[in-house]
PDB file of C-alpha atoms in Angstrom:
ATOM      1  CA  UNK A 208      37.395  25.935 -15.811  1.00 49.00           C
ATOM      2  CA  UNK A 209      37.842  22.304 -14.800  1.00 46.00           C
ATOM      3  CA  UNK A 210      37.945  19.436 -17.294  1.00 43.00           C
ATOM      4  CA  UNK A 211      34.647  18.131 -15.900  1.00 44.00           C
ATOM      5  CA  UNK A 212      32.945  21.502 -16.384  1.00 43.00           C
ATOM      6  CA  UNK A 213      34.220  21.710 -19.957  1.00 43.00           C
ATOM      7  CA  UNK A 214      32.953  18.211 -20.658  1.00 42.00           C
ATOM      8  CA  UNK A 215      29.469  19.073 -19.451  1.00 42.00           C
ATOM      9  CA  UNK A 216      29.514  22.228 -21.533  1.00 45.00           C
ATOM     10  CA  UNK A 217      30.358  20.262 -24.692  1.00 42.00           C
ATOM     11  CA  UNK A 218      27.296  18.048 -24.343  1.00 42.00           C
ATOM     12  CA  UNK A 219      24.900  20.910 -25.034  1.00 42.00           C
ATOM     13  CA  UNK A 220      23.155  20.237 -21.714  1.00 41.00           C
ATOM     14  CA  UNK A 221      23.438  23.398 -19.655  1.00 41.00           C
ATOM     15  CA  UNK A 222      24.040  22.120 -16.164  1.00 39.00           C
ATOM     16  CA  UNK A 223      23.452  18.404 -16.632  1.00 42.00           C
ATOM     17  CA  UNK A 224      22.817  18.070 -12.904  1.00 42.00           C
ATOM     18  CA  UNK A 225      21.237  21.312 -11.617  1.00 44.00           C
ATOM     19  CA  UNK A 226      21.064  22.058  -7.928  1.00 38.00           C
ATOM     20  CA  UNK A 227      17.383  21.095  -7.697  1.00 43.00           C
ATOM     21  CA  UNK A 228      18.176  17.730  -9.282  1.00 41.00           C
ATOM     22  CA  UNK A 229      21.049  17.040  -6.869  1.00 38.00           C
ATOM     23  CA  UNK A 230      18.812  17.963  -3.961  1.00 37.00           C
ATOM     24  CA  UNK A 231      16.097  15.601  -5.179  1.00 40.00           C
ATOM     25  CA  UNK A 232      18.621  12.779  -5.216  1.00 37.00           C
ATOM     26  CA  UNK A 233      19.969  13.552  -1.772  1.00 37.00           C
ATOM     27  CA  UNK A 234      16.473  13.868  -0.295  1.00 40.00           C
ATOM     28  CA  UNK A 235      15.575  10.264  -0.997  1.00 38.00           C
ATOM     29  CA  UNK A 236      17.422   6.937  -0.756  1.00 40.00           C
ATOM     30  CA  UNK A 237      18.486   5.955  -4.259  1.00 38.00           C
ATOM     31  CA  UNK A 238      20.154   2.929  -5.770  1.00 39.00           C
ATOM     32  CA  UNK A 239      20.967   4.813  -8.986  1.00 38.00           C
ATOM     33  CA  UNK A 240      24.517   5.542 -10.062  1.00 37.00           C
ATOM     34  CA  UNK A 241      24.872   8.351 -12.567  1.00 37.00           C
ATOM     35  CA  UNK A 242      27.961   8.332 -14.714  1.00 39.00           C
ATOM     36  CA  UNK A 243      29.128   9.527 -18.104  1.00 36.00           C
ATOM     37  CA  UNK A 244      28.978   6.829 -20.745  1.00 40.00           C
ATOM     38  CA  UNK A 245      31.634   8.478 -22.946  1.00 38.00           C
ATOM     39  CA  UNK A 246      34.950  10.377 -22.592  1.00 42.00           C
ATOM     40  CA  UNK A 247      34.572  14.147 -22.057  1.00 43.00           C
ATOM     41  CA  UNK A 248      36.013  15.054 -25.455  1.00 42.00           C
ATOM     42  CA  UNK A 249      33.249  13.245 -27.376  1.00 39.00           C
ATOM     43  CA  UNK A 250      30.377  15.520 -28.455  1.00 39.00           C
ATOM     44  CA  UNK A 251      27.045  13.788 -27.781  1.00 36.00           C
ATOM     45  CA  UNK A 252      23.465  15.059 -27.441  1.00 40.00           C
ATOM     46  CA  UNK A 253      23.159  13.704 -23.883  1.00 35.00           C
ATOM     47  CA  UNK A 254      25.177  11.672 -21.440  1.00 37.00           C
ATOM     48  CA  UNK A 255      23.024  11.196 -18.335  1.00 37.00           C
ATOM     49  CA  UNK A 256      22.922   7.451 -17.754  1.00 37.00           C
ATOM     50  CA  UNK A 257      21.656   5.604 -14.711  1.00 37.00           C
ATOM     51  CA  UNK A 258      23.039   2.113 -14.145  1.00 36.00           C
ATOM     52  CA  UNK A 259      20.823  -0.193 -12.119  1.00 37.00           C
ATOM     53  CA  UNK A 260      21.072  -3.781 -10.968  1.00 40.00           C
ATOM     54  CA  UNK A 261      19.511  -6.300 -13.340  1.00 40.00           C
ATOM     55  CA  UNK A 262      16.430  -7.778 -11.722  1.00 44.00           C
ATOM     56  CA  UNK A 263      15.144 -11.365 -11.901  1.00 39.00           C
ATOM     57  CA  UNK A 264      11.873 -10.061 -13.367  1.00 40.00           C
ATOM     58  CA  UNK A 265      13.757  -8.433 -16.221  1.00 40.00           C
ATOM     59  CA  UNK A 266      15.730 -11.608 -16.893  1.00 35.00           C
ATOM     60  CA  UNK A 267      12.564 -13.681 -16.952  1.00 35.00           C
ATOM     61  CA  UNK A 268      10.222 -11.560 -19.005  1.00 35.00           C
ATOM     62  CA  UNK A 269      12.155  -9.165 -21.199  1.00 39.00           C
ATOM     63  CA  UNK A 270      13.635  -9.886 -24.560  1.00 40.00           C
ATOM     64  CA  UNK A 271      14.212  -6.401 -26.035  1.00 40.00           C
ATOM     65  CA  UNK A 272      15.284  -6.276 -29.653  1.00 39.00           C
ATOM     66  CA  UNK A 273      17.518  -3.256 -29.165  1.00 37.00           C
ATOM     67  CA  UNK A 274      21.186  -3.349 -28.217  1.00 35.00           C
ATOM     68  CA  UNK A 275      21.769  -1.451 -24.998  1.00 43.00           C
ATOM     69  CA  UNK A 276      23.935  -1.807 -21.954  1.00 43.00           C
ATOM     70  CA  UNK A 277      22.128  -3.254 -18.978  1.00 53.00           C
ATOM     71  CA  UNK A 278      20.983  -0.032 -17.361  1.00 81.00           C
ATOM     72  CA  UNK A 279      18.413   2.733 -17.247  1.00 91.00           C
ATOM     73  CA  UNK A 280      18.598   5.599 -19.731  1.00 95.00           C
ATOM     74  CA  UNK A 281      17.811   8.827 -17.874  1.00 95.00           C
ATOM     75  CA  UNK A 282      17.186  11.910 -20.038  1.00 95.00           C
ATOM     76  CA  UNK A 283      16.601  15.392 -18.609  1.00 95.00           C
ATOM     77  CA  UNK A 284      14.648  17.750 -20.862  1.00 96.00           C
ATOM     78  CA  UNK A 285      13.111  21.199 -20.728  1.00 96.00           C
ATOM     79  CA  UNK A 286       9.438  20.889 -19.765  1.00 94.00           C
ATOM     80  CA  UNK A 287       8.565  23.303 -22.603  1.00 95.00           C
ATOM     81  CA  UNK A 288      10.174  21.024 -25.190  1.00 92.00           C
ATOM     82  CA  UNK A 289      12.894  23.422 -26.348  1.00 94.00           C
ATOM     83  CA  UNK A 290      15.478  20.617 -26.429  1.00 94.00           C
ATOM     84  CA  UNK A 291      13.352  17.878 -27.996  1.00 94.00           C
ATOM     85  CA  UNK A 292      16.408  16.597 -29.909  1.00 95.00           C
ATOM     86  CA  UNK A 293      17.361  14.770 -26.717  1.00 95.00           C
ATOM     87  CA  UNK A 294      14.294  12.564 -27.224  1.00 97.00           C
ATOM     88  CA  UNK A 295      15.578  10.937 -30.434  1.00 96.00           C
ATOM     89  CA  UNK A 296      17.150   7.960 -28.591  1.00 96.00           C
ATOM     90  CA  UNK A 297      13.932   7.524 -26.563  1.00 97.00           C
ATOM     91  CA  UNK A 298      11.857   7.236 -29.733  1.00 97.00           C
ATOM     92  CA  UNK A 299      14.303   4.710 -31.177  1.00 96.00           C
ATOM     93  CA  UNK A 300      14.154   2.602 -28.024  1.00 96.00           C
ATOM     94  CA  UNK A 301      10.356   2.641 -28.097  1.00 97.00           C
ATOM     95  CA  UNK A 302      10.366   1.459 -31.720  1.00 96.00           C
ATOM     96  CA  UNK A 303      12.558  -1.476 -30.687  1.00 95.00           C
ATOM     97  CA  UNK A 304      10.398  -2.638 -27.770  1.00 95.00           C
ATOM     98  CA  UNK A 305      11.431  -0.515 -24.797  1.00 96.00           C
ATOM     99  CA  UNK A 306       9.212   0.294 -21.805  1.00 97.00           C
ATOM    100  CA  UNK A 307       9.823   3.626 -20.110  1.00 97.00           C
ATOM    101  CA  UNK A 308       8.420   6.677 -18.345  1.00 97.00           C
ATOM    102  CA  UNK A 309       7.441   9.986 -19.963  1.00 98.00           C
ATOM    103  CA  UNK A 310       5.650  13.120 -18.739  1.00 97.00           C
ATOM    104  CA  UNK A 311       2.110  14.077 -19.695  1.00 97.00           C
ATOM    105  CA  UNK A 312       0.030  17.172 -18.970  1.00 96.00           C
ATOM    106  CA  UNK A 313      -1.052  15.546 -15.696  1.00 95.00           C
ATOM    107  CA  UNK A 314       1.221  12.918 -14.079  1.00 95.00           C
ATOM    108  CA  UNK A 315       4.038  10.678 -15.330  1.00 97.00           C
ATOM    109  CA  UNK A 316       3.122   7.544 -17.280  1.00 96.00           C
ATOM    110  CA  UNK A 317       4.767   4.192 -18.028  1.00 97.00           C
ATOM    111  CA  UNK A 318       4.546   3.737 -21.804  1.00 97.00           C
ATOM    112  CA  UNK A 319       5.407   1.438 -24.681  1.00 97.00           C
ATOM    113  CA  UNK A 320       4.743   1.212 -28.418  1.00 96.00           C
ATOM    114  CA  UNK A 321       1.132   0.168 -29.105  1.00 94.00           C
ATOM    115  CA  UNK A 322       2.256  -1.979 -32.039  1.00 91.00           C
ATOM    116  CA  UNK A 323       4.804  -3.975 -30.002  1.00 92.00           C
ATOM    117  CA  UNK A 324       2.951  -6.880 -28.379  1.00 89.00           C
ATOM    118  CA  UNK A 325       5.882  -8.097 -26.260  1.00 91.00           C
ATOM    119  CA  UNK A 326       6.403  -4.572 -24.891  1.00 93.00           C
ATOM    120  CA  UNK A 327       2.752  -4.404 -23.805  1.00 90.00           C
ATOM    121  CA  UNK A 328       3.181  -7.640 -21.843  1.00 89.00           C
ATOM    122  CA  UNK A 329       6.359  -6.255 -20.251  1.00 92.00           C
ATOM    123  CA  UNK A 330       4.539  -3.066 -19.261  1.00 92.00           C
ATOM    124  CA  UNK A 331       1.826  -5.132 -17.570  1.00 87.00           C
ATOM    125  CA  UNK A 332       4.366  -7.134 -15.614  1.00 89.00           C
ATOM    126  CA  UNK A 333       6.462  -4.126 -14.602  1.00 90.00           C
ATOM    127  CA  UNK A 334       3.354  -2.354 -13.297  1.00 88.00           C
ATOM    128  CA  UNK A 335       1.904  -5.683 -12.059  1.00 82.00           C
ATOM    129  CA  UNK A 336      -1.478  -4.984 -13.658  1.00 75.00           C
ATOM    130  CA  UNK A 337      -3.967  -7.676 -12.705  1.00 67.00           C
ATOM    131  CA  UNK A 338      -6.714  -8.922 -15.071  1.00 55.00           C
ATOM    132  CA  UNK A 339      -9.367  -7.314 -12.874  1.00 52.00           C
ATOM    133  CA  UNK A 340      -7.714  -3.915 -13.422  1.00 54.00           C
ATOM    134  CA  UNK A 341      -7.412  -3.997 -17.197  1.00 50.00           C
ATOM    135  CA  UNK A 342      -8.905  -0.493 -17.304  1.00 53.00           C
ATOM    136  CA  UNK A 343      -5.505   0.832 -16.163  1.00 68.00           C
ATOM    137  CA  UNK A 344      -4.366   0.668 -19.798  1.00 82.00           C
ATOM    138  CA  UNK A 345      -4.774   3.920 -21.774  1.00 93.00           C
ATOM    139  CA  UNK A 346      -3.930   4.824 -25.379  1.00 96.00           C
ATOM    140  CA  UNK A 347      -1.978   8.077 -25.752  1.00 98.00           C
ATOM    141  CA  UNK A 348      -2.926   9.311 -29.211  1.00 97.00           C
ATOM    142  CA  UNK A 349      -1.410  11.801 -31.631  1.00 96.00           C
ATOM    143  CA  UNK A 350      -4.729  12.950 -33.079  1.00 95.00           C
ATOM    144  CA  UNK A 351      -8.410  12.129 -33.499  1.00 95.00           C
ATOM    145  CA  UNK A 352      -7.410   9.883 -36.390  1.00 95.00           C
ATOM    146  CA  UNK A 353      -5.729   7.520 -33.884  1.00 96.00           C
ATOM    147  CA  UNK A 354      -8.848   7.566 -31.718  1.00 95.00           C
ATOM    148  CA  UNK A 355     -11.049   6.676 -34.703  1.00 94.00           C
ATOM    149  CA  UNK A 356      -8.647   3.857 -35.625  1.00 94.00           C
ATOM    150  CA  UNK A 357      -8.527   2.046 -32.289  1.00 93.00           C
ATOM    151  CA  UNK A 358     -12.053   2.837 -31.030  1.00 94.00           C
ATOM    152  CA  UNK A 359     -15.497   3.201 -32.570  1.00 91.00           C
ATOM    153  CA  UNK A 360     -15.149   6.968 -32.126  1.00 90.00           C
ATOM    154  CA  UNK A 361     -17.217   9.670 -30.484  1.00 89.00           C
ATOM    155  CA  UNK A 362     -20.976   9.923 -31.101  1.00 77.00           C
ATOM    156  CA  UNK A 363     -21.901  12.278 -33.956  1.00 70.00           C
ATOM    157  CA  UNK A 364     -25.081  14.313 -34.108  1.00 60.00           C
ATOM    158  CA  UNK A 365     -27.966  13.273 -36.363  1.00 52.00           C
ATOM    159  CA  UNK A 366     -31.373  14.434 -37.552  1.00 49.00           C
ATOM    160  CA  UNK A 367     -33.078  12.606 -34.663  1.00 49.00           C
ATOM    161  CA  UNK A 368     -31.641  15.104 -32.194  1.00 47.00           C
ATOM    162  CA  UNK A 369     -28.568  13.194 -30.979  1.00 52.00           C
ATOM    163  CA  UNK A 370     -26.074  15.666 -29.563  1.00 62.00           C
ATOM    164  CA  UNK A 371     -22.877  16.089 -31.581  1.00 75.00           C
ATOM    165  CA  UNK A 372     -20.485  15.029 -28.810  1.00 84.00           C
ATOM    166  CA  UNK A 373     -17.576  14.909 -31.238  1.00 86.00           C
ATOM    167  CA  UNK A 374     -17.742  18.653 -31.800  1.00 86.00           C
ATOM    168  CA  UNK A 375     -17.797  19.271 -28.053  1.00 89.00           C
ATOM    169  CA  UNK A 376     -14.879  16.920 -27.381  1.00 93.00           C
ATOM    170  CA  UNK A 377     -12.740  18.773 -29.928  1.00 92.00           C
ATOM    171  CA  UNK A 378     -12.687  21.685 -27.479  1.00 92.00           C
ATOM    172  CA  UNK A 379     -11.297  19.409 -24.739  1.00 95.00           C
ATOM    173  CA  UNK A 380      -8.454  17.744 -26.646  1.00 96.00           C
ATOM    174  CA  UNK A 381      -5.537  18.066 -26.466  1.00 97.00           C
ATOM    175  CA  UNK A 382      -6.098  18.387 -22.753  1.00 97.00           C
ATOM    176  CA  UNK A 383      -6.254  16.679 -19.326  1.00 97.00           C
ATOM    177  CA  UNK A 384      -9.097  14.289 -20.163  1.00 97.00           C
ATOM    178  CA  UNK A 385      -9.338  10.517 -20.579  1.00 97.00           C
ATOM    179  CA  UNK A 386     -12.347   9.375 -22.602  1.00 96.00           C
ATOM    180  CA  UNK A 387     -13.573   5.779 -22.373  1.00 95.00           C
ATOM    181  CA  UNK A 388     -14.812   4.494 -25.713  1.00 94.00           C
ATOM    182  CA  UNK A 389     -15.721   1.157 -27.256  1.00 92.00           C
ATOM    183  CA  UNK A 390     -12.607  -0.539 -28.637  1.00 91.00           C
ATOM    184  CA  UNK A 391     -12.372  -1.388 -32.328  1.00 91.00           C
ATOM    185  CA  UNK A 392     -10.962  -4.546 -33.881  1.00 88.00           C
ATOM    186  CA  UNK A 393      -7.785  -2.645 -34.757  1.00 87.00           C
ATOM    187  CA  UNK A 394      -6.753  -2.516 -31.104  1.00 85.00           C
ATOM    188  CA  UNK A 395      -4.133  -5.249 -30.386  1.00 80.00           C
ATOM    189  CA  UNK A 396      -5.495  -8.151 -28.344  1.00 72.00           C
ATOM    190  CA  UNK A 397      -2.768  -7.547 -25.737  1.00 66.00           C
ATOM    191  CA  UNK A 398      -4.669  -4.366 -24.869  1.00 71.00           C
ATOM    192  CA  UNK A 399      -7.982  -6.150 -24.463  1.00 61.00           C
ATOM    193  CA  UNK A 400      -6.800  -9.400 -22.879  1.00 56.00           C
ATOM    194  CA  UNK A 401      -4.350 -10.348 -20.186  1.00 48.00           C
ATOM    195  CA  UNK A 402      -2.523 -13.586 -19.471  1.00 46.00           C
ATOM    196  CA  UNK A 403      -0.443 -16.239 -21.194  1.00 45.00           C
ATOM    197  CA  UNK A 404      -3.198 -18.833 -21.533  1.00 44.00           C
ATOM    198  CA  UNK A 405      -6.734 -18.585 -22.882  1.00 44.00           C
ATOM    199  CA  UNK A 406      -8.211 -19.500 -19.518  1.00 38.00           C
ATOM    200  CA  UNK A 407      -6.517 -16.467 -17.954  1.00 45.00           C
ATOM    201  CA  UNK A 408      -7.628 -13.921 -20.533  1.00 45.00           C
ATOM    202  CA  UNK A 409      -9.764 -11.089 -19.222  1.00 46.00           C
ATOM    203  CA  UNK A 410     -11.601  -9.581 -22.195  1.00 52.00           C
ATOM    204  CA  UNK A 411     -12.645  -5.957 -22.234  1.00 59.00           C
ATOM    205  CA  UNK A 412     -14.690  -4.086 -24.790  1.00 84.00           C
ATOM    206  CA  UNK A 413     -13.726  -0.522 -23.837  1.00 89.00           C
ATOM    207  CA  UNK A 414     -10.495   1.443 -23.737  1.00 91.00           C
ATOM    208  CA  UNK A 415      -9.422   4.868 -22.488  1.00 94.00           C
ATOM    209  CA  UNK A 416      -7.916   7.402 -24.907  1.00 97.00           C
ATOM    210  CA  UNK A 417      -5.922  10.581 -24.304  1.00 97.00           C
ATOM    211  CA  UNK A 418      -4.305  13.399 -26.301  1.00 98.00           C
ATOM    212  CA  UNK A 419      -2.119  15.127 -23.672  1.00 97.00           C
ATOM    213  CA  UNK A 420      -1.395  18.823 -24.010  1.00 97.00           C
ATOM    214  CA  UNK A 421       2.275  18.459 -23.127  1.00 97.00           C
ATOM    215  CA  UNK A 422       5.106  19.500 -25.493  1.00 97.00           C
ATOM    216  CA  UNK A 423       7.490  16.739 -24.376  1.00 98.00           C
ATOM    217  CA  UNK A 424       4.870  14.010 -24.721  1.00 98.00           C
ATOM    218  CA  UNK A 425       3.775  15.364 -28.113  1.00 97.00           C
ATOM    219  CA  UNK A 426       7.387  15.479 -29.314  1.00 97.00           C
ATOM    220  CA  UNK A 427       7.850  11.798 -28.433  1.00 98.00           C
ATOM    221  CA  UNK A 428       4.632  10.863 -30.250  1.00 97.00           C
ATOM    222  CA  UNK A 429       5.745  12.834 -33.299  1.00 96.00           C
ATOM    223  CA  UNK A 430       9.138  11.126 -33.401  1.00 97.00           C
ATOM    224  CA  UNK A 431       7.608   7.680 -32.823  1.00 95.00           C
ATOM    225  CA  UNK A 432       4.863   8.356 -35.391  1.00 95.00           C
ATOM    226  CA  UNK A 433       2.323   6.056 -33.714  1.00 94.00           C
ATOM    227  CA  UNK A 434       0.306   5.900 -30.464  1.00 96.00           C
ATOM    228  CA  UNK A 435       1.556   4.709 -27.100  1.00 97.00           C
ATOM    229  CA  UNK A 436       0.056   2.361 -24.542  1.00 95.00           C
ATOM    230  CA  UNK A 437       0.289   3.901 -21.078  1.00 95.00           C
ATOM    231  CA  UNK A 438      -0.523   3.481 -17.422  1.00 93.00           C
ATOM    232  CA  UNK A 439      -0.018   5.991 -14.618  1.00 91.00           C
ATOM    233  CA  UNK A 440       2.979   5.706 -12.304  1.00 93.00           C
ATOM    234  CA  UNK A 441       1.923   4.854  -8.771  1.00 89.00           C
ATOM    235  CA  UNK A 442       3.765   3.624  -5.707  1.00 87.00           C
ATOM    236  CA  UNK A 443       3.291  -0.176  -5.424  1.00 80.00           C
ATOM    237  CA  UNK A 444       2.823   0.127  -1.649  1.00 79.00           C
ATOM    238  CA  UNK A 445       0.995   3.420  -1.031  1.00 77.00           C
ATOM    239  CA  UNK A 446      -1.081   3.346  -4.269  1.00 78.00           C
ATOM    240  CA  UNK A 447      -0.317   7.032  -4.760  1.00 88.00           C
ATOM    241  CA  UNK A 448       1.105   8.811  -7.782  1.00 90.00           C
ATOM    242  CA  UNK A 449       4.880   9.170  -7.870  1.00 94.00           C
ATOM    243  CA  UNK A 450       5.574  12.691  -9.087  1.00 94.00           C
ATOM    244  CA  UNK A 451       9.389  12.868  -8.911  1.00 95.00           C
ATOM    245  CA  UNK A 452      11.124  11.163 -11.890  1.00 95.00           C
ATOM    246  CA  UNK A 453      14.180  10.400  -9.751  1.00 94.00           C
ATOM    247  CA  UNK A 454      12.049   8.355  -7.363  1.00 95.00           C
ATOM    248  CA  UNK A 455      10.264   6.720 -10.313  1.00 95.00           C
ATOM    249  CA  UNK A 456      13.625   5.542 -11.657  1.00 94.00           C
ATOM    250  CA  UNK A 457      14.592   4.282  -8.212  1.00 93.00           C
ATOM    251  CA  UNK A 458      11.358   2.321  -7.734  1.00 93.00           C
ATOM    252  CA  UNK A 459      10.719   0.924 -11.214  1.00 93.00           C
ATOM    253  CA  UNK A 460      14.242   0.794 -12.662  1.00 92.00           C
ATOM    254  CA  UNK A 461      15.086  -2.519 -10.964  1.00 91.00           C
ATOM    255  CA  UNK A 462      11.744  -3.925 -12.195  1.00 90.00           C
ATOM    256  CA  UNK A 463      12.871  -3.761 -15.833  1.00 91.00           C
ATOM    257  CA  UNK A 464      12.259  -0.145 -16.893  1.00 94.00           C
ATOM    258  CA  UNK A 465      14.408   0.922 -19.868  1.00 96.00           C
ATOM    259  CA  UNK A 466      14.307   4.724 -19.722  1.00 97.00           C
ATOM    260  CA  UNK A 467      12.961   7.746 -17.835  1.00 96.00           C
ATOM    261  CA  UNK A 468      12.338  11.170 -19.390  1.00 97.00           C
ATOM    262  CA  UNK A 469      12.677  13.815 -16.663  1.00 96.00           C
ATOM    263  CA  UNK A 470      10.695  17.011 -17.337  1.00 96.00           C
ATOM    264  CA  UNK A 471      10.510  18.106 -13.705  1.00 95.00           C
ATOM    265  CA  UNK A 472       8.374  17.198 -10.714  1.00 94.00           C
ATOM    266  CA  UNK A 473       4.638  17.078 -11.421  1.00 89.00           C
ATOM    267  CA  UNK A 474       1.585  17.996  -9.329  1.00 86.00           C
ATOM    268  CA  UNK A 475      -0.702  15.179  -8.132  1.00 85.00           C
ATOM    269  CA  UNK A 476      -3.580  16.085 -10.421  1.00 90.00           C
ATOM    270  CA  UNK A 477      -4.639  13.220 -12.737  1.00 93.00           C
ATOM    271  CA  UNK A 478      -6.809  13.520 -15.814  1.00 96.00           C
ATOM    272  CA  UNK A 479     -10.586  13.741 -15.662  1.00 97.00           C
ATOM    273  CA  UNK A 480     -12.045  10.400 -16.806  1.00 96.00           C
ATOM    274  CA  UNK A 481     -15.286  10.518 -18.804  1.00 96.00           C
ATOM    275  CA  UNK A 482     -17.235   7.391 -19.747  1.00 94.00           C
ATOM    276  CA  UNK A 483     -18.611   7.826 -23.268  1.00 92.00           C
ATOM    277  CA  UNK A 484     -20.149   4.351 -23.547  1.00 89.00           C
ATOM    278  CA  UNK A 485     -23.435   5.217 -21.835  1.00 85.00           C
ATOM    279  CA  UNK A 486     -26.402   7.239 -23.052  1.00 81.00           C
ATOM    280  CA  UNK A 487     -24.809  10.406 -21.674  1.00 87.00           C
ATOM    281  CA  UNK A 488     -21.125  11.235 -21.007  1.00 92.00           C
ATOM    282  CA  UNK A 489     -20.515  10.579 -17.316  1.00 94.00           C
ATOM    283  CA  UNK A 490     -17.530  11.700 -15.240  1.00 96.00           C
ATOM    284  CA  UNK A 491     -16.233   8.720 -13.262  1.00 94.00           C
ATOM    285  CA  UNK A 492     -13.197  10.592 -11.902  1.00 94.00           C
ATOM    286  CA  UNK A 493     -12.969  14.351 -11.557  1.00 95.00           C
ATOM    287  CA  UNK A 494      -9.408  15.459 -12.186  1.00 95.00           C
ATOM    288  CA  UNK A 495      -7.537  18.334 -13.766  1.00 96.00           C
ATOM    289  CA  UNK A 496      -9.989  18.785 -16.650  1.00 96.00           C
ATOM    290  CA  UNK A 497     -12.984  20.900 -15.604  1.00 96.00           C
ATOM    291  CA  UNK A 498     -16.520  19.536 -15.932  1.00 95.00           C
ATOM    292  CA  UNK A 499     -18.115  20.596 -19.212  1.00 94.00           C
ATOM    293  CA  UNK A 500     -21.845  21.442 -19.508  1.00 92.00           C
ATOM    294  CA  UNK A 501     -22.510  18.298 -21.556  1.00 91.00           C
ATOM    295  CA  UNK A 502     -20.874  16.030 -18.954  1.00 93.00           C
ATOM    296  CA  UNK A 503     -22.748  14.423 -16.067  1.00 93.00           C
ATOM    297  CA  UNK A 504     -21.094  14.073 -12.675  1.00 90.00           C
ATOM    298  CA  UNK A 505     -20.932  10.541 -11.284  1.00 74.00           C
ATOM    299  CA  UNK A 506     -23.432  11.287  -8.522  1.00 69.00           C
ATOM    300  CA  UNK A 507     -25.729  13.462 -10.649  1.00 59.00           C
ATOM    301  CA  UNK A 508     -28.439  10.989 -11.673  1.00 49.00           C
ATOM    302  CA  UNK A 509     -31.126  13.668 -11.972  1.00 41.00           C
ATOM    303  CA  UNK A 510     -29.522  15.020 -15.132  1.00 39.00           C
ATOM    304  CA  UNK A 511     -30.255  11.743 -16.914  1.00 39.00           C
ATOM    305  CA  UNK A 512     -33.978  12.444 -16.654  1.00 36.00           C
ATOM    306  CA  UNK A 513     -33.714  15.694 -18.631  1.00 32.00           C
TER     307      UNK A 513
END
């Protein structure tokens, strides 16, 4: 066995660069350079590191509080979460203000710590989210407690005949749904406003919430111990979801991304978005989550008369 093969075996990562991964790199132009950050004899939980060129945008806007070499941390994990120990450095980076990409039960998402205001601004600039598209920001929650903290919550039933939507929603989460609710005062202003001056702020009263049914995403939330702010990963030019984490790293790495968690290529099937701020829950985007009997399709106005 060669020295290189022994070194990869010592890391605990069985086949750090499997054939499918090498093919995905060779199939697309990439500016990423993968190299080991430590000598082979050192035992470390992971060693996949992508070094990218420092971009002007990163120099201008980022001031991360963590100490890290100028590069992109690229971590390959089992999509079932069997090797969640590899996510420990990702959670630490998030706590210190990092912006990165993680998998969900639908598509990949750019995320940052909800409590880190500077990271939220960096996420907006990396994704180039305009004030008119503030609805792109979603809260990835650990539980219903997080939803009740940062929103006014789901409608509860009462003696006047109001349907207990909360009980119905409990059967949908965790799952591939995004629910739009009224934001509470606990939500950081960076999530409800955009811009560096008061005249540029775009206020919003609502926010989308998710509890993804994905073991890797849930493991990151558990290690971080607080919610994440997220936005889906789309191609800046084609406005389509990018499903391959290698391509995501290639596109957004030079824009200031700090890490990418690779749990395999996803299918282009986003979450179903349900607006809960109206008199009846209305689907405004049909996605992976099936329509429930208590939901109204966007073009089904007749149901409102019932």
